[in-house]
Amino acid sequence: MNTFLLLYLSLTIIHMSLRSENLRWASAISKVALMPSLLMYYLSINTDTGIFLLLICLALLLGTAGDALLLAGHRGKLFYAGMLCFFIGHLAYITYFVLHLQSWGYFLFAILALTIPLYKIILSFFPSKEAPILSIYAATLIVLTAFCASALSYIAMGGAIFFAISDYLIALDVVEKRTFSETTIMGTYTLAQLLLIVGVLSLQGAI
């Protein structure tokens, strides 16, 4: 197994263990180290250059910034700053998969298949004042999922779906409908990022 992949998986387990024991400072450090370790894994076997390399590095670096900003919780200005980091990171991923588009048919099929789930997700945000911004964010993840499908990267599509699940759990906390455990949120999030990167590496034939 790749050393950096092993590091990422180990940090994921360590972080969730520390968080479950309520060791906040230690868990904060491990959380911020997650995306850099995944970036090192990507760079260690990546064969892309130019804009492709830049887009993935940007997505993971913004993920690092988002993780750091969300350490303050799911409320306040830092949360929205972190949300913006992830939003731009999603746009970077979307651009990458747009540039690897293989089939508009798969894109349209995915959009149609996900329309009803997206509608139900958006409805669950109301009547919260955060509903509009959360709805835009949710729609972005649906678009990411569809473009992963259009690139015929089903691994990455799984990553986008897990990203949507993770962020939906956070959104439900934001609108004060339900609070989920950090283990559940981070488990789906770390799996999402890993699947997206594995999908990217598969597209370029690196793995």
Tab-separated table of C-alpha atoms in Angstrom:
chain	number	residue	atom	x	y	z
A	1	MET	CA	0.000	0.000	0.000
A	2	ASN	CA	1.171	3.522	-0.786
A	3	THR	CA	2.797	5.125	2.277
A	4	PHE	CA	0.826	8.361	1.985
A	5	LEU	CA	-2.453	6.495	1.528
A	6	LEU	CA	-1.677	4.545	4.692
A	7	LEU	CA	-0.936	7.855	6.433
A	8	TYR	CA	-4.291	9.279	5.323
A	9	LEU	CA	-6.218	6.239	6.496
A	10	SER	CA	-4.340	6.224	9.800
A	11	LEU	CA	-5.012	9.922	10.388
A	12	THR	CA	-8.691	9.349	9.650
A	13	ILE	CA	-8.937	6.641	12.306
A	14	ILE	CA	-6.846	8.645	14.775
A	15	HIS	CA	-8.946	11.765	14.271
A	16	MET	CA	-12.251	10.016	14.806
A	17	SER	CA	-10.883	8.227	17.874
A	18	LEU	CA	-9.600	11.468	19.389
A	19	ARG	CA	-12.877	13.232	18.627
A	20	SER	CA	-14.912	10.469	20.241
A	21	GLU	CA	-12.781	10.878	23.375
A	22	ASN	CA	-13.430	14.650	23.263
A	23	LEU	CA	-9.713	15.453	22.965
A	24	ARG	CA	-10.354	18.660	21.062
A	25	TRP	CA	-6.866	20.031	20.470
A	26	ALA	CA	-5.425	16.714	19.371
A	27	SER	CA	-8.427	15.990	17.153
A	28	ALA	CA	-8.165	19.485	15.634
A	29	ILE	CA	-4.540	18.886	14.649
A	30	SER	CA	-5.335	15.505	13.128
A	31	LYS	CA	-8.295	16.962	11.218
A	32	VAL	CA	-6.256	19.728	9.604
A	33	ALA	CA	-3.598	17.158	8.625
A	34	LEU	CA	-6.065	14.979	6.708
A	35	MET	CA	-6.229	16.751	3.338
A	36	PRO	CA	-2.467	17.487	3.167
A	37	SER	CA	-1.822	13.752	3.602
A	38	LEU	CA	-4.338	12.972	0.843
A	39	LEU	CA	-2.656	15.593	-1.342
A	40	MET	CA	0.703	13.888	-0.772
A	41	TYR	CA	-0.864	10.571	-1.813
A	42	TYR	CA	-2.213	12.191	-4.973
A	43	LEU	CA	1.099	13.845	-5.835
A	44	SER	CA	3.064	10.657	-5.182
A	45	ILE	CA	1.453	8.822	-8.125
A	46	ASN	CA	-0.166	11.603	-10.167
A	47	THR	CA	0.668	11.827	-13.872
A	48	ASP	CA	-1.353	14.970	-14.661
A	49	THR	CA	0.274	18.319	-15.388
A	50	GLY	CA	-0.846	21.889	-15.993
A	51	ILE	CA	-4.424	22.876	-15.252
A	52	PHE	CA	-5.413	19.331	-14.240
A	53	LEU	CA	-2.767	19.209	-11.526
A	54	LEU	CA	-3.620	22.732	-10.385
A	55	LEU	CA	-7.346	21.997	-10.042
A	56	ILE	CA	-6.886	18.960	-7.797
A	57	CYS	CA	-4.246	20.666	-5.664
A	58	LEU	CA	-6.581	23.655	-5.303
A	59	ALA	CA	-9.512	21.439	-4.279
A	60	LEU	CA	-7.501	19.688	-1.555
A	61	LEU	CA	-5.843	22.859	-0.266
A	62	LEU	CA	-9.245	24.527	-0.023
A	63	GLY	CA	-10.452	21.419	1.783
A	64	THR	CA	-7.658	21.939	4.298
A	65	ALA	CA	-8.687	25.562	4.801
A	66	GLY	CA	-12.331	24.537	5.118
A	67	ASP	CA	-11.483	21.900	7.720
A	68	ALA	CA	-9.563	24.474	9.751
A	69	LEU	CA	-12.369	27.032	9.613
A	70	LEU	CA	-15.024	24.483	10.581
A	71	LEU	CA	-13.143	23.684	13.783
A	72	ALA	CA	-15.138	26.565	15.277
A	73	GLY	CA	-18.382	24.659	14.703
A	74	HIS	CA	-21.375	24.975	12.408
A	75	ARG	CA	-22.311	28.543	13.284
A	76	GLY	CA	-20.988	32.048	12.666
A	77	LYS	CA	-18.736	33.750	10.140
A	78	LEU	CA	-15.985	31.126	10.268
A	79	PHE	CA	-18.470	28.433	9.283
A	80	TYR	CA	-19.570	30.388	6.217
A	81	ALA	CA	-15.939	31.099	5.318
A	82	GLY	CA	-15.254	27.373	5.533
A	83	MET	CA	-18.340	26.662	3.463
A	84	LEU	CA	-17.051	29.061	0.802
A	85	CYS	CA	-13.714	27.216	0.728
A	86	PHE	CA	-15.472	23.921	0.125
A	87	PHE	CA	-17.768	25.511	-2.467
A	88	ILE	CA	-14.797	26.764	-4.500
A	89	GLY	CA	-13.146	23.382	-4.023
A	90	HIS	CA	-16.235	21.720	-5.501
A	91	LEU	CA	-16.014	24.079	-8.479
A	92	ALA	CA	-12.395	22.984	-8.966
A	93	TYR	CA	-13.467	19.330	-8.958
A	94	ILE	CA	-16.339	20.121	-11.338
A	95	THR	CA	-13.977	21.864	-13.760
A	96	TYR	CA	-11.651	18.859	-13.695
A	97	PHE	CA	-14.437	16.441	-14.597
A	98	VAL	CA	-15.887	18.812	-17.216
A	99	LEU	CA	-12.487	18.704	-18.920
A	100	HIS	CA	-12.711	14.892	-18.882
A	101	LEU	CA	-16.316	14.747	-20.109
A	102	GLN	CA	-17.148	11.610	-22.087
A	103	SER	CA	-20.944	11.626	-22.325
A	104	TRP	CA	-23.552	14.365	-22.038
A	105	GLY	CA	-26.115	11.579	-21.910
A	106	TYR	CA	-24.768	10.300	-18.594
A	107	PHE	CA	-24.722	13.867	-17.288
A	108	LEU	CA	-28.375	14.438	-18.171
A	109	PHE	CA	-29.403	11.043	-16.799
A	110	ALA	CA	-27.676	11.792	-13.486
A	111	ILE	CA	-29.264	15.247	-13.265
A	112	LEU	CA	-32.733	13.809	-13.911
A	113	ALA	CA	-32.193	10.969	-11.430
A	114	LEU	CA	-31.050	13.370	-8.726
A	115	THR	CA	-33.694	16.066	-9.257
A	116	ILE	CA	-36.222	14.607	-6.815
A	117	PRO	CA	-33.624	13.937	-4.065
A	118	LEU	CA	-32.341	17.506	-4.515
A	119	TYR	CA	-35.890	18.874	-4.263
A	120	LYS	CA	-36.469	16.963	-1.024
A	121	ILE	CA	-33.126	18.111	0.366
A	122	ILE	CA	-33.929	21.755	-0.393
A	123	LEU	CA	-37.376	21.445	1.196
A	124	SER	CA	-35.788	20.127	4.391
A	125	PHE	CA	-33.793	23.371	4.752
A	126	PHE	CA	-36.863	25.592	4.998
A	127	PRO	CA	-38.041	27.750	6.740
A	128	SER	CA	-34.491	28.425	7.992
A	129	LYS	CA	-32.922	31.705	6.860
A	130	GLU	CA	-29.883	29.686	5.744
A	131	ALA	CA	-32.025	27.723	3.272
A	132	PRO	CA	-31.112	29.702	0.103
A	133	ILE	CA	-27.348	29.413	0.523
A	134	LEU	CA	-27.574	25.772	1.591
A	135	SER	CA	-29.751	25.049	-1.449
A	136	ILE	CA	-27.165	26.522	-3.823
A	137	TYR	CA	-24.462	24.483	-2.113
A	138	ALA	CA	-26.543	21.290	-2.407
A	139	ALA	CA	-27.212	21.933	-6.096
A	140	THR	CA	-23.463	22.318	-6.662
A	141	LEU	CA	-22.839	18.860	-5.214
A	142	ILE	CA	-25.527	17.412	-7.482
A	143	VAL	CA	-23.803	19.012	-10.475
A	144	LEU	CA	-20.466	17.571	-9.297
A	145	THR	CA	-22.037	14.115	-9.074
A	146	ALA	CA	-23.459	14.460	-12.583
A	147	PHE	CA	-20.154	15.547	-14.105
A	148	CYS	CA	-18.382	12.631	-12.403
A	149	ALA	CA	-20.924	10.405	-14.162
A	150	SER	CA	-20.339	12.223	-17.457
A	151	ALA	CA	-16.612	11.502	-17.149
A	152	LEU	CA	-17.506	7.812	-16.612
A	153	SER	CA	-15.758	7.911	-13.235
A	154	TYR	CA	-18.090	5.932	-11.028
A	155	ILE	CA	-15.598	5.894	-8.173
A	156	ALA	CA	-15.522	9.697	-8.178
A	157	MET	CA	-19.307	9.753	-8.478
A	158	GLY	CA	-19.460	7.703	-5.282
A	159	GLY	CA	-17.166	10.271	-3.686
A	160	ALA	CA	-19.443	13.120	-4.725
A	161	ILE	CA	-22.455	11.290	-3.289
A	162	PHE	CA	-20.687	10.716	0.032
A	163	PHE	CA	-19.683	14.398	0.036
A	164	ALA	CA	-23.337	15.318	-0.391
A	165	ILE	CA	-24.300	13.022	2.488
A	166	SER	CA	-21.631	14.456	4.784
A	167	ASP	CA	-22.541	18.055	4.012
A	168	TYR	CA	-26.259	17.329	4.315
A	169	LEU	CA	-25.681	16.041	7.850
A	170	ILE	CA	-23.911	19.310	8.665
A	171	ALA	CA	-26.697	21.316	7.002
A	172	LEU	CA	-29.338	19.652	9.177
A	173	ASP	CA	-27.382	20.818	12.211
A	174	VAL	CA	-27.150	24.324	10.756
A	175	VAL	CA	-30.929	24.536	10.324
A	176	GLU	CA	-31.329	23.019	13.803
A	177	LYS	CA	-33.308	19.967	12.706
A	178	ARG	CA	-30.911	17.257	13.837
A	179	THR	CA	-27.327	16.926	15.067
A	180	PHE	CA	-25.205	13.988	13.967
A	181	SER	CA	-22.028	12.656	15.547
A	182	GLU	CA	-18.638	13.891	14.386
A	183	THR	CA	-17.708	10.289	13.626
A	184	THR	CA	-20.554	9.945	11.123
A	185	ILE	CA	-19.812	13.288	9.474
A	186	MET	CA	-16.053	12.771	9.256
A	187	GLY	CA	-16.406	9.151	8.184
A	188	THR	CA	-18.484	10.093	5.147
A	189	TYR	CA	-16.334	13.173	4.430
A	190	THR	CA	-12.968	11.399	4.477
A	191	LEU	CA	-14.370	8.587	2.329
A	192	ALA	CA	-15.763	11.171	-0.093
A	193	GLN	CA	-12.447	12.935	-0.585
A	194	LEU	CA	-10.586	9.644	-0.950
A	195	LEU	CA	-13.002	8.326	-3.579
A	196	LEU	CA	-12.792	11.583	-5.538
A	197	ILE	CA	-8.989	11.395	-5.612
A	198	VAL	CA	-8.983	7.693	-6.475
A	199	GLY	CA	-11.447	8.506	-9.254
A	200	VAL	CA	-9.148	11.236	-10.559
A	201	LEU	CA	-6.126	8.925	-10.467
A	202	SER	CA	-8.116	6.206	-12.238
A	203	LEU	CA	-9.077	8.605	-15.028
A	204	GLN	CA	-5.431	9.373	-15.721
A	205	GLY	CA	-4.462	5.689	-15.535
A	206	ALA	CA	-2.196	6.165	-12.525
A	207	ILE	CA	-3.905	3.318	-10.633
